[in-house]
């Protein structure tokens, strides 16, 4: 990924003060209706960073009222030029740039993301994504349609209305942008519930949203827990769409609740068990590096983690050997420190789940090549772990691990490996490594995955619509297609005296 | 709606033999696994036309297996040219045309649709619709995308897979085309469950599908009941999408089941309580006629029924008078007979529901201008009924009636009537009658409905994406956008050595 400007990475902000810890509604800061607060932790040290107001159904109700009001016909937001919505998003991007150090220090501290990566690559991606969405605002086109009869027909892509957006903890700030960017550029109003583990950067963004000049009620942020605030969103009778990124298990509950309540529109970005297929003719070093990054990025806590690696028999042993060497290059520790290149898992629950799956790998007979357990005494760290001789029935080959654990499996026949790669309820991403033209095209066609990478992995620019086949999700985010999912189509047919082509 | 050819309407087929009464899987006719059959009625006479095999979960499972097999990579259907799929749909249209008399006689007899209308206007719309879908088959475009990085990126609009399609009884043949047309043109395989009241034309179409040359397993038809066969579809773990047309109540169950099972994609076309707004400057006679048709078409059994008619105060009395006169022009009876222009409601349940709502109108103080009860001794007939002085809180102003019952309400202020029109959980269609340019555009923008007609109503064309806001549905059918809802988007990103614009 090329970048035009390579800033020097400063030190993280020392003595970061957390200024915003309340619920944000109508551009104002509110205490929770219940008076409750909840602690926010640093996963590298297990220390409490601060406490944040805990939103629940009553706070969601307040936020929905504000968002609904801001969405009324005749409101500032509804009567604003589309290009002005885009200008506000550009302004927001500028304010983010101004507060880059603060935001990335906060993200690293709260979400366990590596500071240097957060400051550079991640942040650059976020700004680009926000600007990409801003650019779409006045290009949301409907059509005129040559329908039968003396009729003038056109469609409008209107904003859907009040959108509830439930964010995950693995990329709090990037996911915030991914969700509000398209929603706002299309003219919706939003209620954001950041993950309970990671509410801080969303709340700082609220202050920037107010500063940028978004009208009150357009963006509302209610920190809280899934079963309370999150459930209140998915069951709400006056929310028009819910967008959720997280586990498939919770995604199902959300779609069920949407059906039970008011048939709100649903976009889901869920789990995965994404396969990489490495053919013998692939560029071996490149394949190893991409496959490695694909599963170890952010300690394996990415929905597209390349957690099933199918390597053609003739290059298998070499591939394993080099993958193991590559996985030895980690220095674990506090992600704020510049020499560290592997941070912690987000919390105890995730940490224990990863360790449990590692144990299952050992028990079920996979060969442990590296790592295999926890690291250190404090913080939720897991040693980079590599298993070889993994077979399809093992739990580590079937269940989403969400940890720094790589599974390397062998294959011989092309038709067979495609079947094995598709033999899962998931369908988020896949990687194909080959120099052969025909293989590249036909195998990527055959794989049941919404995002297929060829001779690379994890390259996710905002121009690409992203989302899952099967139980990895419903709908797409970003790209033209994903932006349009934040619109509701209206067809208008006007009788005229005579139509002409 | 103009038609280039106005065929003379022959007499309906005398002594119609029902040849196809079994379950259609893999281009073969099967008995139900349980051995059960169910009766199919003529709603005008209450006579049993025939018995049909009753499909349940086990039959749905067989059909899904066949559909899944037909969808495999490398299958005839998957490797077929897209244009060939279109050619098969054209062939199907030709066979329908050949069997027009049989199909429309069957439809009229089984669904209570007026024969002359079924033979002419309705059938023409279906043939055009099928050909419209056929034309799209080789125009389902993905994109190449100028994404960041040394990447070549493209999207493919792939077929989703196995689609379950649950049809309503109000337009059995038309909705069969609406569902099967787009699904097949995009390359999916389908499992169709016609309404239990009206399975016959779908089964006849199965014979034409086989004759046209569609490969086995591409179209499967399983007649049966909602709570059994329908529920088996919405809960199935190997169906990738469900499309349902019917009541909002059942639509909610389907979305809930989709969430509980495998997150299958969901398109829903549900109920409505669609408003017409008639301004004082409207062409009065034209508005009276369109508003009338809008609620009396097919005995009011249409999802877009114009069942809340808001008329500006100054023309109210005249409007009511003319509407009452217009509603007197019905000759009720067997829809097969020429000279009859109002047929029966579909069954006793619907019939009783309509009568119950009419009674509520009387009790709650609406003024009964015409009709108000059942008609005749045999068959499920309801007198054309008109209520005036209807107020918003009455049940007839809030609940979907699905019968030949018109509610005429008064308004004074523009802002107020828009609020009243939008004050419903539904959002399917709306009509605006005015000669004023600004009113036409701004009022149609303000109405929360997926299909807005201006100075007309019910002008349907397959070119227009059709569907509901709010609880009238999820997604769109027909038009370019509706066709694309039968595709699953895949993004492929290939690393290259150097990208150039």
GROMACS .gro file of C-alpha atoms in nm, chain A residues 73 128 143 145-149 151 153-158 237 248 251-252 255-256 258-266 268 270 290 440-441 444-447 449-456 459 461 463-465 468-471 473-474 476 480-481 488-495, chain B residues 2 73 128 143 145-148 151 153-158 237 248 251-252 255-256 258-266 268 270 290 440-441 444-447 449-456 459 461 463-465 468-471 473-474 476 480-481 488-495:
model
  138
   73UNK     CA    1  -3.894   1.692   0.664
  128UNK     CA    2  -0.923   0.837   0.328
  143UNK     CA    3  -3.268   0.729  -1.215
  145UNK     CA    4  -3.675   0.508  -1.616
  146UNK     CA    5  -3.836   0.452  -1.957
  147UNK     CA    6  -4.133   0.261  -1.822
  148UNK     CA    7  -4.440   0.162  -2.022
  149UNK     CA    8  -4.728   0.405  -2.059
  151UNK     CA    9  -4.578   0.810  -1.742
  153UNK     CA   10  -4.092   0.776  -1.384
  154UNK     CA   11  -3.799   0.850  -1.160
  155UNK     CA   12  -3.642   0.699  -0.851
  156UNK     CA   13  -3.492   0.881  -0.555
  157UNK     CA   14  -3.235   0.730  -0.321
  158UNK     CA   15  -3.359   0.884   0.001
  237UNK     CA   16  -3.985   0.038   1.705
  248UNK     CA   17  -2.229  -1.431   1.404
  251UNK     CA   18  -2.578  -1.102   1.452
  252UNK     CA   19  -2.846  -1.371   1.453
  255UNK     CA   20  -3.180  -1.003   1.283
  256UNK     CA   21  -3.431  -1.198   1.490
  258UNK     CA   22  -3.542  -0.678   1.382
  259UNK     CA   23  -3.805  -0.920   1.256
  260UNK     CA   24  -3.986  -0.931   1.587
  261UNK     CA   25  -4.001  -0.555   1.625
  262UNK     CA   26  -4.051  -0.333   1.321
  263UNK     CA   27  -3.875  -0.507   1.028
  264UNK     CA   28  -3.591  -0.257   1.043
  265UNK     CA   29  -3.336  -0.300   0.768
  266UNK     CA   30  -3.031  -0.502   0.875
  268UNK     CA   31  -2.441  -0.743   0.946
  270UNK     CA   32  -1.998  -1.103   1.123
  290UNK     CA   33   0.055  -1.213   0.330
  440UNK     CA   34  -0.663  -1.696  -1.031
  441UNK     CA   35  -0.991  -1.619  -1.205
  444UNK     CA   36  -1.175  -1.679  -0.704
  445UNK     CA   37  -1.509  -1.729  -0.884
  446UNK     CA   38  -1.564  -2.063  -0.715
  447UNK     CA   39  -1.492  -1.948  -0.358
  449UNK     CA   40  -1.660  -1.538  -0.003
  450UNK     CA   41  -1.753  -1.173  -0.035
  451UNK     CA   42  -1.393  -1.053  -0.047
  452UNK     CA   43  -1.139  -1.255  -0.243
  453UNK     CA   44  -0.775  -1.151  -0.249
  454UNK     CA   45  -0.540  -1.279  -0.516
  455UNK     CA   46  -0.169  -1.280  -0.434
  456UNK     CA   47  -0.230  -1.052  -0.139
  459UNK     CA   48  -0.596  -0.497   0.137
  461UNK     CA   49  -0.946   0.026   0.054
  463UNK     CA   50  -1.354   0.182  -0.278
  464UNK     CA   51  -1.424  -0.191  -0.236
  465UNK     CA   52  -1.768  -0.309  -0.123
  468UNK     CA   53  -1.990  -1.173   0.372
  469UNK     CA   54  -2.156  -1.460   0.194
  470UNK     CA   55  -2.364  -1.702   0.398
  471UNK     CA   56  -2.344  -1.657   0.775
  473UNK     CA   57  -2.316  -1.135   0.709
  474UNK     CA   58  -2.591  -0.958   0.523
  476UNK     CA   59  -2.212  -0.475   0.207
  480UNK     CA   60  -2.063   0.248  -0.416
  481UNK     CA   61  -2.272  -0.053  -0.331
  488UNK     CA   62  -3.424   0.373   0.074
  489UNK     CA   63  -3.546   0.370  -0.282
  490UNK     CA   64  -3.862   0.557  -0.376
  491UNK     CA   65  -4.018   0.524  -0.720
  492UNK     CA   66  -4.234   0.815  -0.840
  493UNK     CA   67  -4.456   0.766  -1.146
  494UNK     CA   68  -4.629   1.077  -1.283
  495UNK     CA   69  -4.901   1.053  -1.541
  503UNK     CA   70  -5.128   0.136  -2.332
  574UNK     CA   71  -1.998  -2.491  -0.969
  629UNK     CA   72  -4.377  -0.823  -2.070
  644UNK     CA   73  -1.758  -0.313  -1.194
  646UNK     CA   74  -1.294  -0.012  -0.934
  647UNK     CA   75  -1.001   0.229  -0.915
  648UNK     CA   76  -0.906   0.133  -0.560
  649UNK     CA   77  -0.594   0.245  -0.376
  652UNK     CA   78  -0.430  -0.369  -0.712
  654UNK     CA   79  -1.013  -0.472  -0.834
  655UNK     CA   80  -1.339  -0.592  -0.978
  656UNK     CA   81  -1.678  -0.696  -0.846
  657UNK     CA   82  -1.899  -0.976  -0.970
  658UNK     CA   83  -2.273  -0.991  -0.918
  659UNK     CA   84  -2.305  -1.362  -0.861
  738UNK     CA   85  -3.023  -2.401   0.692
  749UNK     CA   86  -4.683  -0.797   0.760
  752UNK     CA   87  -4.334  -1.126   0.713
  753UNK     CA   88  -4.213  -1.064   1.067
  756UNK     CA   89  -3.745  -1.242   0.911
  757UNK     CA   90  -3.725  -1.372   1.266
  759UNK     CA   91  -3.416  -1.613   0.893
  760UNK     CA   92  -3.219  -1.463   1.183
  761UNK     CA   93  -3.264  -1.770   1.397
  762UNK     CA   94  -3.155  -2.014   1.130
  763UNK     CA   95  -2.879  -1.920   0.887
  764UNK     CA   96  -2.908  -1.543   0.829
  765UNK     CA   97  -3.057  -1.601   0.485
  766UNK     CA   98  -3.119  -1.285   0.289
  767UNK     CA   99  -3.477  -1.162   0.311
  769UNK     CA  100  -4.048  -0.894   0.196
  771UNK     CA  101  -4.603  -0.690   0.286
  791UNK     CA  102  -5.793   0.634  -1.021
  941UNK     CA  103  -4.642   1.718  -0.701
  942UNK     CA  104  -4.270   1.705  -0.638
  945UNK     CA  105  -4.422   1.295  -0.326
  946UNK     CA  106  -4.082   1.356  -0.163
  947UNK     CA  107  -4.238   1.394   0.178
  948UNK     CA  108  -4.453   1.080   0.168
  950UNK     CA  109  -4.386   0.525   0.063
  951UNK     CA  110  -4.181   0.317  -0.177
  952UNK     CA  111  -4.415   0.374  -0.472
  953UNK     CA  112  -4.568   0.717  -0.521
  954UNK     CA  113  -4.814   0.780  -0.803
  955UNK     CA  114  -4.889   1.130  -0.922
  956UNK     CA  115  -5.220   1.186  -1.099
  957UNK     CA  116  -5.262   0.814  -1.144
  960UNK     CA  117  -4.983   0.191  -1.309
  962UNK     CA  118  -4.456  -0.161  -1.492
  964UNK     CA  119  -3.933  -0.123  -1.501
  965UNK     CA  120  -4.008   0.031  -1.165
  966UNK     CA  121  -3.839  -0.100  -0.852
  969UNK     CA  122  -4.221  -0.071   0.090
  970UNK     CA  123  -4.085   0.173   0.343
  971UNK     CA  124  -4.115   0.084   0.710
  972UNK     CA  125  -4.320  -0.223   0.789
  974UNK     CA  126  -4.141  -0.455   0.351
  975UNK     CA  127  -3.769  -0.498   0.306
  977UNK     CA  128  -3.735  -0.401  -0.378
  981UNK     CA  129  -3.279  -0.278  -1.218
  982UNK     CA  130  -3.251  -0.252  -0.841
  989UNK     CA  131  -2.457  -1.156  -0.409
  990UNK     CA  132  -2.170  -0.916  -0.456
  991UNK     CA  133  -1.815  -1.050  -0.458
  992UNK     CA  134  -1.514  -0.817  -0.461
  993UNK     CA  135  -1.192  -0.957  -0.605
  994UNK     CA  136  -0.868  -0.766  -0.546
  995UNK     CA  137  -0.559  -0.890  -0.735
  996UNK     CA  138  -0.214  -0.766  -0.653
   0.00000   0.00000   0.00000
